[in-house]
Amino acid sequence: MVAWSSVSDDHVVRAVEEYDRLGPEAFFAAHGFGPSRSYELVREGKRYPHKAILGTAYEFAMGARLSPSDFEGGKSGAVRVLEKMGFDVEAKEDR
């Protein structure tokens, strides 16, 4: 089980900024994640892959990379962690 206590909202914001700077493909290649399947973090009108953002925030906080299989992305996993930190997470929109 991953301990999220060292991950701050600043780490999450840094991960969002990195996603915006790199774009999806380069971000996923750099951090080892892929697009969201069910949920997205919503910030300032933009939608982000919630699990990839949280996993990257952990990498920034701890200096160690998580793989997607190291933690859950659903309601009891990444969604819950991000919501407890004050972020909005919504069901993924079909595009």
XYZ file of C-alpha atoms in Angstrom:
95
model
C 0.000 0.000 0.000
C 1.296 3.436 -0.965
C 1.639 6.049 1.780
C 0.334 9.324 0.356
C 1.063 11.502 3.407
C 4.215 12.985 1.855
C 2.395 14.048 -1.315
C 1.106 17.616 -1.085
C -1.273 19.571 -3.243
C 1.803 21.451 -4.507
C 3.186 18.180 -5.881
C -0.119 17.558 -7.665
C -0.100 21.067 -9.144
C 3.499 20.538 -10.280
C 2.437 17.301 -12.012
C -0.442 19.119 -13.749
C 1.948 21.832 -14.909
C 4.342 19.175 -16.225
C 1.472 17.531 -18.124
C 0.555 20.893 -19.682
C 4.183 21.619 -20.569
C 5.001 18.204 -22.079
C 1.652 17.217 -23.545
C 0.044 13.800 -23.028
C 2.363 11.554 -25.052
C 5.632 12.933 -23.664
C 4.197 13.061 -20.128
C 3.151 9.401 -20.273
C 6.530 8.405 -21.727
C 8.410 10.349 -19.057
C 6.433 9.052 -16.080
C 5.253 5.579 -17.080
C 1.493 6.069 -17.089
C -1.239 6.210 -19.703
C -4.606 7.865 -20.249
C -7.391 7.513 -17.689
C -10.112 4.979 -18.276
C -12.838 6.094 -15.866
C -11.989 9.316 -14.010
C -10.245 12.613 -14.633
C -8.889 15.338 -12.389
C -10.559 18.631 -13.298
C -8.598 21.827 -12.703
C -9.242 25.275 -14.136
C -11.566 23.876 -16.781
C -9.080 21.280 -18.025
C -9.249 17.524 -17.597
C -6.242 15.387 -16.655
C -5.539 11.661 -16.229
C -6.013 11.460 -12.460
C -3.929 8.376 -11.761
C -1.015 9.571 -13.906
C -1.072 12.963 -12.180
C -1.153 11.435 -8.697
C 1.564 8.919 -9.539
C 3.762 11.704 -10.889
C 3.062 13.836 -7.815
C 4.303 10.892 -5.719
C 7.439 10.723 -7.869
C 8.063 14.439 -7.261
C 7.491 14.063 -3.508
C 9.425 10.873 -2.898
C 11.954 10.711 -5.722
C 10.742 7.211 -6.584
C 8.532 6.188 -9.480
C 5.358 4.167 -9.026
C 4.006 1.920 -11.730
C 0.287 1.970 -12.564
C -0.103 -1.406 -10.843
C 1.256 -0.045 -7.536
C -2.028 1.693 -6.640
C -5.692 1.768 -7.556
C -7.172 4.532 -9.657
C -10.839 4.159 -8.718
C -13.074 5.604 -6.028
C -11.184 3.904 -3.199
C -7.777 4.745 -4.658
C -6.501 7.792 -6.544
C -9.947 9.416 -6.687
C -10.242 9.350 -2.892
C -6.684 10.605 -2.349
C -7.105 13.539 -4.733
C -10.523 14.472 -3.352
C -9.153 14.432 0.216
C -6.501 16.887 -0.987
C -9.252 19.200 -2.263
C -9.102 18.406 -5.977
C -12.122 17.746 -8.173
C -12.274 14.340 -9.825
C -15.110 13.475 -12.201
C -16.155 10.528 -14.325
C -14.363 10.635 -17.652
C -16.292 12.322 -20.435
C -16.747 10.411 -23.667
C -15.108 12.285 -26.492
